[in-house]
Amino acid sequence: MHPFLTLTLTATLYGAPSALALPLKPVPDAFHALPLKPVPDAFHALPPAQIIPVPQRAQYPQGTLPLAGLTLEVRGTAYELQAAARDLQTEWMTRLNTALPLASGAAGRIVIGTRHDARLAELARDKGLFTDRPEGYALWVDSGGATVVGADARGAYYGAQTLRQLLTPTGIRFAQVNDFPQLSQRMAMLYLDQYSKGINDALIPLLAGLKYNSVLVMSNYVQWDAARQGGFAHPGGASKAEAARIADLARSYGLEPIPLIETLGHTGWLFHGGANRDLMQDPQSQNPFAYDTLNPRTYDVVLPILTEAVKTFGARRVHIGHDEVRNRDRFPARENGKAQGFVKLFTDDTLRLYHHLKSLGAGTMIWHDVAFADAFREQIPAALPKDIEVMYWAYNPAADYPLLADIKRAGFSTYAAGWRDPMNPESFARSAARSEVTGYVQTRWSGYFGNPSIWDGQADQGVAYVRGAASAWNPAAPPVQNPAARYRDLYRGSSYTPQHGQLVNLTSVVTRPLADRDETGWIQKGPGTDLSALPSGEVKIGAYRFLISGAVMTRGSRAAVGQLPERVSLPIGAKADGIAFLHTTGWPHPTDREPVGRYEIEFADGTRQVQPLEYGRHIRAWTEPLVTSMVQAPAWFGKTKDGLDVSLGVLEWRNPAPGKVIKQVTLVSEGRGANPTLLGLTLLGGTR
C-alpha cells in the first residue's frame, strides 16, 4: 500500500460521501510534499493590550518611547525600589533578550522613585497624576522618557509592574496612569510540598507582578521538627529549610508570607502514619479529621509546630484554619466533650492557640464558617478577641455577600475569600469593596501534594490567580480578557523576538469543513453548532501563525465521524525546530490523561518520534473552554451561532533532532468519542 494513500483508501472503505461532506482529493505522494509558505513570524508573542490589574485611571496616547539608549535610574534606597529595578531588568531580558542598564552619572530616561523625592512629586502634580493613596503610584511615558512615582516604595514597585506590561518589541507604549488598590490586603494561596521549589519559584514572581501583597502558604505537611520527632512527618512534605526559603523569596517580592496550619479540623497531618491516635476527637473515625481539645497532650504537639512556623516564616500572622470542623467526625464524640458542648470546645481551642501565637508576637486568622454559622454566630464571635482576622469563603458567584458586612459589624477584620467559578472572584471582590472590608483572598484547593497541577491538571486554579488579582485591585474594572493565556504567559514568559517558520497548507487533506450549513459539515449538528467563527486563510492564533482551510478530522466512535479515516499522513519534506499543532476533538472525553490519538513524526532517515495526545493535556474538545492544563497554549476563544463558548489550543512539539528532514507527520485516532481533529500545522524554525 502506498504510504500516502491511507486517507483515500480509508475513506473509500468507510465512505458515505454525505458523512465526509467534502469530496476527497488525491493526497500528495512521497515526492510531493504539502505546500509550505515561509513566514518570518511563525511564532511571535506580543504584549496584550489590556493592562492587569486594570488601573483606576489611565490613558494610552498613540506613540511609543524608543528602546534605543534607555537606561534605568532608581531614586531612593528602599528595598522595593531595588526590587522594581530587578523586575524591569528581568522583563527586558525575557522579552527582548537584551539588558536594561542602570544609569551611571547621567539621568536615566526610565526613572523610579516615590513622592518623597520633591522633584518627582512636583512632576507628578504637573501631570495631574499625583497620588498619596497607600500603595498607589503615578506613571507616565512620553517622548521624554518613562517615570514611576509611588505614593510609597511599594506603590513604586507596583507602578513598575504596570510599566513592564507597556513594553513592546519596538518601545514602551505612551501612557498616563494614576492608580491605587481598592482593597488594601490582596492575598493568594500557595502550597508547600516536595515539588515546591520549581513551582513556587515561578508563582511568587507571578503573584507579585499581579500586585498581590501577601501569600497564604499551606504548611500542614512541612516536615517540622516536632512532626519528625513524633513520627508523623509526611515524606511528600516540604523540608523546613524549603519553607524558610519560600518565606524569604516571598518577602523579596513584596509578599508577606502567612503560614496556614489547619487545626481543630482538617488535621489528618497530625495522624499520618497512624501516629497520635490517642488524640483523635472521634475514637471510631477511620480517617481522623479532628483532634481532642480536652487531651492535654494535643497541645504538647500542636503548639510547638505553631512556634516553629512563626520562627521559620518570620510570621507576623498565622492562619489556624478552624473550618468544617464537624464535617466528617462526630464532634464532640467523647463524653467529657459532650458535657462541655461544642461552642466551648471550639472557643477554648481558638483562644488557646490565639494566646500562644500572641506570646510569639503573631496574630491569628481563621475561616468564618464555624464561628459565624447560624447555630453559633450569637455565641462564638462574642467570645473571641476582635483582633482575630476572619476570612469568609464563598465559592459561587452572587450579586452580594451580606455576611461580609455582618462579620465586619461584629468587630473583626474581614476578608472575602473566593475560588475559581466563573464570576466568583469578580463578584466577591466587588462586594468586598462595597462593604469596605480589609481584603480579598484568592484560595486554591489543588491537594496537599499537588503543586505540579497548577500548570498541568488544575491550571484553572492558576488562571483564577489572574482573575482574583485583577478583581481585588480594581473591582469595578471589566473582567480580564483571555485570563488563561495571560496566566500561561506570566508563568512562562515568551520572548517578543519572532521565530521564522513555514505554514503547511492542509487544503488537500481536509476531511470536513468548519462550517455546517446542512448537517453534513463539522460535527453534523448544523449551522448553530459549528466552527465557522474560526477565521480562515493565513491567520494569527495566539502567538502562532497558521493556514486554515478546514479540518483534518479523524474517525471516532460517534456515527457522525465513524466513516472518517483513522490515520491521515501529511508529507512535509522539511527541517524544523518544532511543530505547532492547532487542534481539538469533536467531542469531549470522560477521562483526562487517557490517550485519544497521537502524532507520528517520521524522519527521512526512517527514525520516528511519537507525540501522544492525552485528553485534557495535549488536546481537548472545542466545546470545553475551561483550561485545566497549560501543556498546550490557550490560543483561541469564540462562540457558536447558538451562543456556545468554544476554544482551541496549540500544542507545540519540540524536535529532538532539528537537523533531520521531517518526511511526514501522521495523525492517528484511537477511535474514541474524542476524535483528534487538526486545523492548522506550522513548522517552527528550520528549512526546506
PDB file of C-alpha atoms in Angstrom, residues 448-651:
ATOM      1  CA  TYR A 448      -1.645  18.950  49.721  1.00  0.00           C
ATOM      2  CA  PHE A 449       0.876  17.353  47.351  1.00  0.00           C
ATOM      3  CA  GLY A 450      -0.446  18.669  44.036  1.00  0.00           C
ATOM      4  CA  ASN A 451       1.808  21.609  43.243  1.00  0.00           C
ATOM      5  CA  PRO A 452       2.577  20.491  39.648  1.00  0.00           C
ATOM      6  CA  SER A 453      -1.151  20.516  38.851  1.00  0.00           C
ATOM      7  CA  ILE A 454      -1.172  24.316  38.899  1.00  0.00           C
ATOM      8  CA  TRP A 455       0.433  24.025  35.446  1.00  0.00           C
ATOM      9  CA  ASP A 456      -0.901  20.686  34.287  1.00  0.00           C
ATOM     10  CA  GLY A 457      -4.118  19.252  35.693  1.00  0.00           C
ATOM     11  CA  GLN A 458      -5.705  22.105  37.653  1.00  0.00           C
ATOM     12  CA  ALA A 459      -4.412  25.091  35.752  1.00  0.00           C
ATOM     13  CA  ASP A 460      -7.821  26.731  36.033  1.00  0.00           C
ATOM     14  CA  GLN A 461      -6.856  27.456  39.646  1.00  0.00           C
ATOM     15  CA  GLY A 462      -3.783  29.270  38.373  1.00  0.00           C
ATOM     16  CA  VAL A 463      -5.967  31.195  35.929  1.00  0.00           C
ATOM     17  CA  ALA A 464      -8.036  32.227  38.952  1.00  0.00           C
ATOM     18  CA  TYR A 465      -4.936  33.921  40.381  1.00  0.00           C
ATOM     19  CA  VAL A 466      -5.118  36.349  37.461  1.00  0.00           C
ATOM     20  CA  ARG A 467      -8.835  36.952  37.836  1.00  0.00           C
ATOM     21  CA  GLY A 468      -8.628  37.373  41.612  1.00  0.00           C
ATOM     22  CA  ALA A 469      -5.735  39.822  41.433  1.00  0.00           C
ATOM     23  CA  ALA A 470      -7.462  41.996  38.864  1.00  0.00           C
ATOM     24  CA  SER A 471     -10.684  41.990  40.870  1.00  0.00           C
ATOM     25  CA  ALA A 472      -9.082  42.764  44.228  1.00  0.00           C
ATOM     26  CA  TRP A 473      -7.101  45.713  42.868  1.00  0.00           C
ATOM     27  CA  ASN A 474      -9.908  47.259  40.829  1.00  0.00           C
ATOM     28  CA  PRO A 475     -13.263  45.530  41.422  1.00  0.00           C
ATOM     29  CA  ALA A 476     -15.113  47.894  39.084  1.00  0.00           C
ATOM     30  CA  ALA A 477     -12.943  47.016  36.080  1.00  0.00           C
ATOM     31  CA  PRO A 478     -14.193  44.686  33.336  1.00  0.00           C
ATOM     32  CA  PRO A 479     -13.149  41.012  33.559  1.00  0.00           C
ATOM     33  CA  VAL A 480      -9.705  40.030  32.303  1.00  0.00           C
ATOM     34  CA  GLN A 481      -9.592  39.251  28.608  1.00  0.00           C
ATOM     35  CA  ASN A 482      -8.412  35.669  27.976  1.00  0.00           C
ATOM     36  CA  PRO A 483      -7.110  35.099  31.528  1.00  0.00           C
ATOM     37  CA  ALA A 484      -5.866  31.596  30.638  1.00  0.00           C
ATOM     38  CA  ALA A 485      -3.423  32.950  28.071  1.00  0.00           C
ATOM     39  CA  ARG A 486      -2.333  35.676  30.488  1.00  0.00           C
ATOM     40  CA  TYR A 487      -1.644  33.122  33.206  1.00  0.00           C
ATOM     41  CA  ARG A 488       0.428  30.971  30.868  1.00  0.00           C
ATOM     42  CA  ASP A 489       2.483  33.943  29.736  1.00  0.00           C
ATOM     43  CA  LEU A 490       3.042  35.207  33.276  1.00  0.00           C
ATOM     44  CA  TYR A 491       4.120  31.765  34.450  1.00  0.00           C
ATOM     45  CA  ARG A 492       6.415  31.109  31.500  1.00  0.00           C
ATOM     46  CA  GLY A 493       7.034  34.302  29.572  1.00  0.00           C
ATOM     47  CA  SER A 494       7.920  34.263  25.880  1.00  0.00           C
ATOM     48  CA  SER A 495      10.365  36.430  24.009  1.00  0.00           C
ATOM     49  CA  TYR A 496       8.947  39.142  21.756  1.00  0.00           C
ATOM     50  CA  THR A 497      11.512  38.179  19.106  1.00  0.00           C
ATOM     51  CA  PRO A 498       9.684  36.488  16.203  1.00  0.00           C
ATOM     52  CA  GLN A 499      10.616  32.975  15.121  1.00  0.00           C
ATOM     53  CA  HIS A 500      10.552  32.193  11.429  1.00  0.00           C
ATOM     54  CA  GLY A 501       8.963  29.049  10.070  1.00  0.00           C
ATOM     55  CA  GLN A 502       6.714  27.585   7.387  1.00  0.00           C
ATOM     56  CA  LEU A 503       2.941  27.331   7.239  1.00  0.00           C
ATOM     57  CA  VAL A 504       1.673  23.986   5.979  1.00  0.00           C
ATOM     58  CA  ASN A 505      -1.247  24.145   3.561  1.00  0.00           C
ATOM     59  CA  LEU A 506      -3.607  21.338   4.589  1.00  0.00           C
ATOM     60  CA  THR A 507      -6.263  22.006   1.935  1.00  0.00           C
ATOM     61  CA  SER A 508      -5.634  18.760   0.034  1.00  0.00           C
ATOM     62  CA  VAL A 509      -6.165  16.604   3.132  1.00  0.00           C
ATOM     63  CA  VAL A 510      -9.160  18.368   4.718  1.00  0.00           C
ATOM     64  CA  THR A 511     -11.973  15.936   5.551  1.00  0.00           C
ATOM     65  CA  ARG A 512     -14.567  18.324   6.968  1.00  0.00           C
ATOM     66  CA  PRO A 513     -15.403  21.996   6.508  1.00  0.00           C
ATOM     67  CA  LEU A 514     -15.536  24.233   9.576  1.00  0.00           C
ATOM     68  CA  ALA A 515     -18.996  25.465   8.626  1.00  0.00           C
ATOM     69  CA  ASP A 516     -22.028  23.165   8.693  1.00  0.00           C
ATOM     70  CA  ARG A 517     -24.853  24.631   6.679  1.00  0.00           C
ATOM     71  CA  ASP A 518     -26.810  21.407   6.130  1.00  0.00           C
ATOM     72  CA  GLU A 519     -25.652  18.961   8.848  1.00  0.00           C
ATOM     73  CA  THR A 520     -23.011  17.420   6.607  1.00  0.00           C
ATOM     74  CA  GLY A 521     -20.073  19.546   7.820  1.00  0.00           C
ATOM     75  CA  TRP A 522     -18.057  19.911  11.035  1.00  0.00           C
ATOM     76  CA  ILE A 523     -19.713  17.534  13.563  1.00  0.00           C
ATOM     77  CA  GLN A 524     -23.018  17.419  11.623  1.00  0.00           C
ATOM     78  CA  LYS A 525     -25.033  19.412  14.165  1.00  0.00           C
ATOM     79  CA  GLY A 526     -25.997  22.232  11.825  1.00  0.00           C
ATOM     80  CA  PRO A 527     -25.018  25.891  11.466  1.00  0.00           C
ATOM     81  CA  GLY A 528     -25.753  26.774  15.084  1.00  0.00           C
ATOM     82  CA  THR A 529     -23.084  24.369  16.368  1.00  0.00           C
ATOM     83  CA  ASP A 530     -20.148  24.600  14.014  1.00  0.00           C
ATOM     84  CA  LEU A 531     -16.698  26.203  13.946  1.00  0.00           C
ATOM     85  CA  SER A 532     -17.439  28.807  11.291  1.00  0.00           C
ATOM     86  CA  ALA A 533     -16.416  31.555  13.744  1.00  0.00           C
ATOM     87  CA  LEU A 534     -12.780  30.472  13.407  1.00  0.00           C
ATOM     88  CA  PRO A 535     -11.027  32.715  10.867  1.00  0.00           C
ATOM     89  CA  SER A 536      -9.721  31.010   7.729  1.00  0.00           C
ATOM     90  CA  GLY A 537      -6.793  31.699   5.465  1.00  0.00           C
ATOM     91  CA  GLU A 538      -3.483  32.915   6.883  1.00  0.00           C
ATOM     92  CA  VAL A 539      -4.328  33.913  10.434  1.00  0.00           C
ATOM     93  CA  LYS A 540      -2.658  34.608  13.757  1.00  0.00           C
ATOM     94  CA  ILE A 541      -3.991  32.334  16.510  1.00  0.00           C
ATOM     95  CA  GLY A 542      -2.490  33.348  19.830  1.00  0.00           C
ATOM     96  CA  ALA A 543       1.240  33.696  19.234  1.00  0.00           C
ATOM     97  CA  TYR A 544       1.239  31.297  16.243  1.00  0.00           C
ATOM     98  CA  ARG A 545       0.526  31.786  12.553  1.00  0.00           C
ATOM     99  CA  PHE A 546      -1.415  29.152  10.604  1.00  0.00           C
ATOM    100  CA  LEU A 547      -3.001  28.491   7.223  1.00  0.00           C
ATOM    101  CA  ILE A 548      -6.561  27.375   7.968  1.00  0.00           C
ATOM    102  CA  SER A 549      -8.725  25.892   5.228  1.00  0.00           C
ATOM    103  CA  GLY A 550     -10.829  23.288   7.004  1.00  0.00           C
ATOM    104  CA  ALA A 551     -10.494  20.368   9.379  1.00  0.00           C
ATOM    105  CA  VAL A 552      -8.460  17.202   9.103  1.00  0.00           C
ATOM    106  CA  MET A 553     -10.984  15.317  11.222  1.00  0.00           C
ATOM    107  CA  THR A 554     -10.374  11.676  12.070  1.00  0.00           C
ATOM    108  CA  ARG A 555     -12.620   8.775  12.896  1.00  0.00           C
ATOM    109  CA  GLY A 556     -14.295   8.479  16.295  1.00  0.00           C
ATOM    110  CA  SER A 557     -16.902   6.306  17.957  1.00  0.00           C
ATOM    111  CA  ARG A 558     -19.842   8.561  17.078  1.00  0.00           C
ATOM    112  CA  ALA A 559     -21.864   7.927  13.944  1.00  0.00           C
ATOM    113  CA  ALA A 560     -21.169  11.405  12.572  1.00  0.00           C
ATOM    114  CA  VAL A 561     -17.459  10.597  12.271  1.00  0.00           C
ATOM    115  CA  GLY A 562     -17.492   6.801  12.080  1.00  0.00           C
ATOM    116  CA  GLN A 563     -16.629   6.805   8.384  1.00  0.00           C
ATOM    117  CA  LEU A 564     -13.737   9.231   8.540  1.00  0.00           C
ATOM    118  CA  PRO A 565     -10.131   7.994   8.238  1.00  0.00           C
ATOM    119  CA  GLU A 566      -8.382   6.608  11.282  1.00  0.00           C
ATOM    120  CA  ARG A 567      -4.981   7.830  10.069  1.00  0.00           C
ATOM    121  CA  VAL A 568      -4.042  10.846   7.976  1.00  0.00           C
ATOM    122  CA  SER A 569      -0.459  11.211   6.725  1.00  0.00           C
ATOM    123  CA  LEU A 570       0.899  14.655   5.912  1.00  0.00           C
ATOM    124  CA  PRO A 571       4.050  14.696   3.750  1.00  0.00           C
ATOM    125  CA  ILE A 572       6.364  17.509   4.876  1.00  0.00           C
ATOM    126  CA  GLY A 573       9.877  17.165   3.451  1.00  0.00           C
ATOM    127  CA  ALA A 574      11.469  19.921   5.536  1.00  0.00           C
ATOM    128  CA  LYS A 575      13.501  20.524   8.675  1.00  0.00           C
ATOM    129  CA  ALA A 576      12.030  22.185  11.741  1.00  0.00           C
ATOM    130  CA  ASP A 577      12.969  23.041  15.295  1.00  0.00           C
ATOM    131  CA  GLY A 578       9.427  22.261  16.317  1.00  0.00           C
ATOM    132  CA  ILE A 579       5.859  21.899  15.116  1.00  0.00           C
ATOM    133  CA  ALA A 580       2.791  23.826  16.251  1.00  0.00           C
ATOM    134  CA  PHE A 581      -0.474  21.899  16.034  1.00  0.00           C
ATOM    135  CA  LEU A 582      -3.752  23.829  16.160  1.00  0.00           C
ATOM    136  CA  HIS A 583      -6.164  21.066  17.023  1.00  0.00           C
ATOM    137  CA  THR A 584      -9.148  19.880  19.001  1.00  0.00           C
ATOM    138  CA  THR A 585     -11.555  16.965  19.285  1.00  0.00           C
ATOM    139  CA  GLY A 586     -15.107  16.846  18.011  1.00  0.00           C
ATOM    140  CA  TRP A 587     -16.477  15.736  21.364  1.00  0.00           C
ATOM    141  CA  PRO A 588     -15.237  15.556  24.966  1.00  0.00           C
ATOM    142  CA  HIS A 589     -13.704  12.515  26.609  1.00  0.00           C
ATOM    143  CA  PRO A 590     -14.768  11.495  30.125  1.00  0.00           C
ATOM    144  CA  THR A 591     -11.283  10.708  31.430  1.00  0.00           C
ATOM    145  CA  ASP A 592      -8.409  13.171  31.499  1.00  0.00           C
ATOM    146  CA  ARG A 593      -4.946  11.919  30.580  1.00  0.00           C
ATOM    147  CA  GLU A 594      -6.316   8.985  28.602  1.00  0.00           C
ATOM    148  CA  PRO A 595      -4.834   8.700  25.085  1.00  0.00           C
ATOM    149  CA  VAL A 596      -7.225   9.579  22.280  1.00  0.00           C
ATOM    150  CA  GLY A 597      -4.648   9.662  19.492  1.00  0.00           C
ATOM    151  CA  ARG A 598      -1.093  10.581  18.575  1.00  0.00           C
ATOM    152  CA  TYR A 599       1.141  12.291  16.045  1.00  0.00           C
ATOM    153  CA  GLU A 600       3.791  10.082  14.463  1.00  0.00           C
ATOM    154  CA  ILE A 601       6.675  12.193  13.182  1.00  0.00           C
ATOM    155  CA  GLU A 602       8.786  10.240  10.683  1.00  0.00           C
ATOM    156  CA  PHE A 603      12.183  11.495   9.566  1.00  0.00           C
ATOM    157  CA  ALA A 604      13.756  10.967   6.161  1.00  0.00           C
ATOM    158  CA  ASP A 605      16.292   8.561   7.683  1.00  0.00           C
ATOM    159  CA  GLY A 606      13.470   6.245   8.818  1.00  0.00           C
ATOM    160  CA  THR A 607      13.582   7.133  12.520  1.00  0.00           C
ATOM    161  CA  ARG A 608      10.400   8.191  14.259  1.00  0.00           C
ATOM    162  CA  GLN A 609       9.132  10.242  17.180  1.00  0.00           C
ATOM    163  CA  VAL A 610       5.671   9.968  18.723  1.00  0.00           C
ATOM    164  CA  GLN A 611       3.731  12.787  20.352  1.00  0.00           C
ATOM    165  CA  PRO A 612       0.896  11.278  22.402  1.00  0.00           C
ATOM    166  CA  LEU A 613      -2.433  13.050  22.609  1.00  0.00           C
ATOM    167  CA  GLU A 614      -3.674  12.606  26.139  1.00  0.00           C
ATOM    168  CA  TYR A 615      -7.085  14.139  26.590  1.00  0.00           C
ATOM    169  CA  GLY A 616      -7.131  17.269  28.717  1.00  0.00           C
ATOM    170  CA  ARG A 617      -3.354  17.700  28.471  1.00  0.00           C
ATOM    171  CA  HIS A 618      -2.331  17.717  24.825  1.00  0.00           C
ATOM    172  CA  ILE A 619      -5.766  18.127  23.290  1.00  0.00           C
ATOM    173  CA  ARG A 620      -9.333  18.810  24.382  1.00  0.00           C
ATOM    174  CA  ALA A 621     -12.757  19.299  22.837  1.00  0.00           C
ATOM    175  CA  TRP A 622     -13.597  22.617  21.204  1.00  0.00           C
ATOM    176  CA  THR A 623     -16.675  22.793  23.445  1.00  0.00           C
ATOM    177  CA  GLU A 624     -14.609  22.721  26.668  1.00  0.00           C
ATOM    178  CA  PRO A 625     -13.339  26.274  27.228  1.00  0.00           C
ATOM    179  CA  LEU A 626     -12.210  25.531  30.799  1.00  0.00           C
ATOM    180  CA  VAL A 627      -8.423  25.276  30.601  1.00  0.00           C
ATOM    181  CA  THR A 628      -7.045  22.725  33.082  1.00  0.00           C
ATOM    182  CA  SER A 629      -3.612  22.206  31.524  1.00  0.00           C
ATOM    183  CA  MET A 630      -1.031  24.600  30.131  1.00  0.00           C
ATOM    184  CA  VAL A 631       0.794  21.870  28.204  1.00  0.00           C
ATOM    185  CA  GLN A 632      -0.957  23.275  25.150  1.00  0.00           C
ATOM    186  CA  ALA A 633      -1.315  27.016  24.824  1.00  0.00           C
ATOM    187  CA  PRO A 634      -4.804  28.537  25.150  1.00  0.00           C
ATOM    188  CA  ALA A 635      -4.999  30.174  21.760  1.00  0.00           C
ATOM    189  CA  TRP A 636      -8.490  30.997  20.504  1.00  0.00           C
ATOM    190  CA  PHE A 637     -11.843  31.603  22.158  1.00  0.00           C
ATOM    191  CA  GLY A 638     -15.136  32.183  20.396  1.00  0.00           C
ATOM    192  CA  LYS A 639     -18.847  31.421  20.282  1.00  0.00           C
ATOM    193  CA  THR A 640     -21.091  29.426  18.008  1.00  0.00           C
ATOM    194  CA  LYS A 641     -24.182  30.998  16.441  1.00  0.00           C
ATOM    195  CA  ASP A 642     -26.176  29.370  19.230  1.00  0.00           C
ATOM    196  CA  GLY A 643     -24.033  31.142  21.832  1.00  0.00           C
ATOM    197  CA  LEU A 644     -21.938  28.170  22.944  1.00  0.00           C
ATOM    198  CA  ASP A 645     -18.494  29.119  24.278  1.00  0.00           C
ATOM    199  CA  VAL A 646     -15.781  27.316  22.323  1.00  0.00           C
ATOM    200  CA  SER A 647     -11.994  27.327  22.342  1.00  0.00           C
ATOM    201  CA  LEU A 648      -8.898  25.877  20.703  1.00  0.00           C
ATOM    202  CA  GLY A 649      -5.386  25.160  21.925  1.00  0.00           C
ATOM    203  CA  VAL A 650      -1.995  24.924  20.264  1.00  0.00           C
ATOM    204  CA  LEU A 651       0.322  22.055  21.122  1.00  0.00           C
TER     205      LEU A 651
END
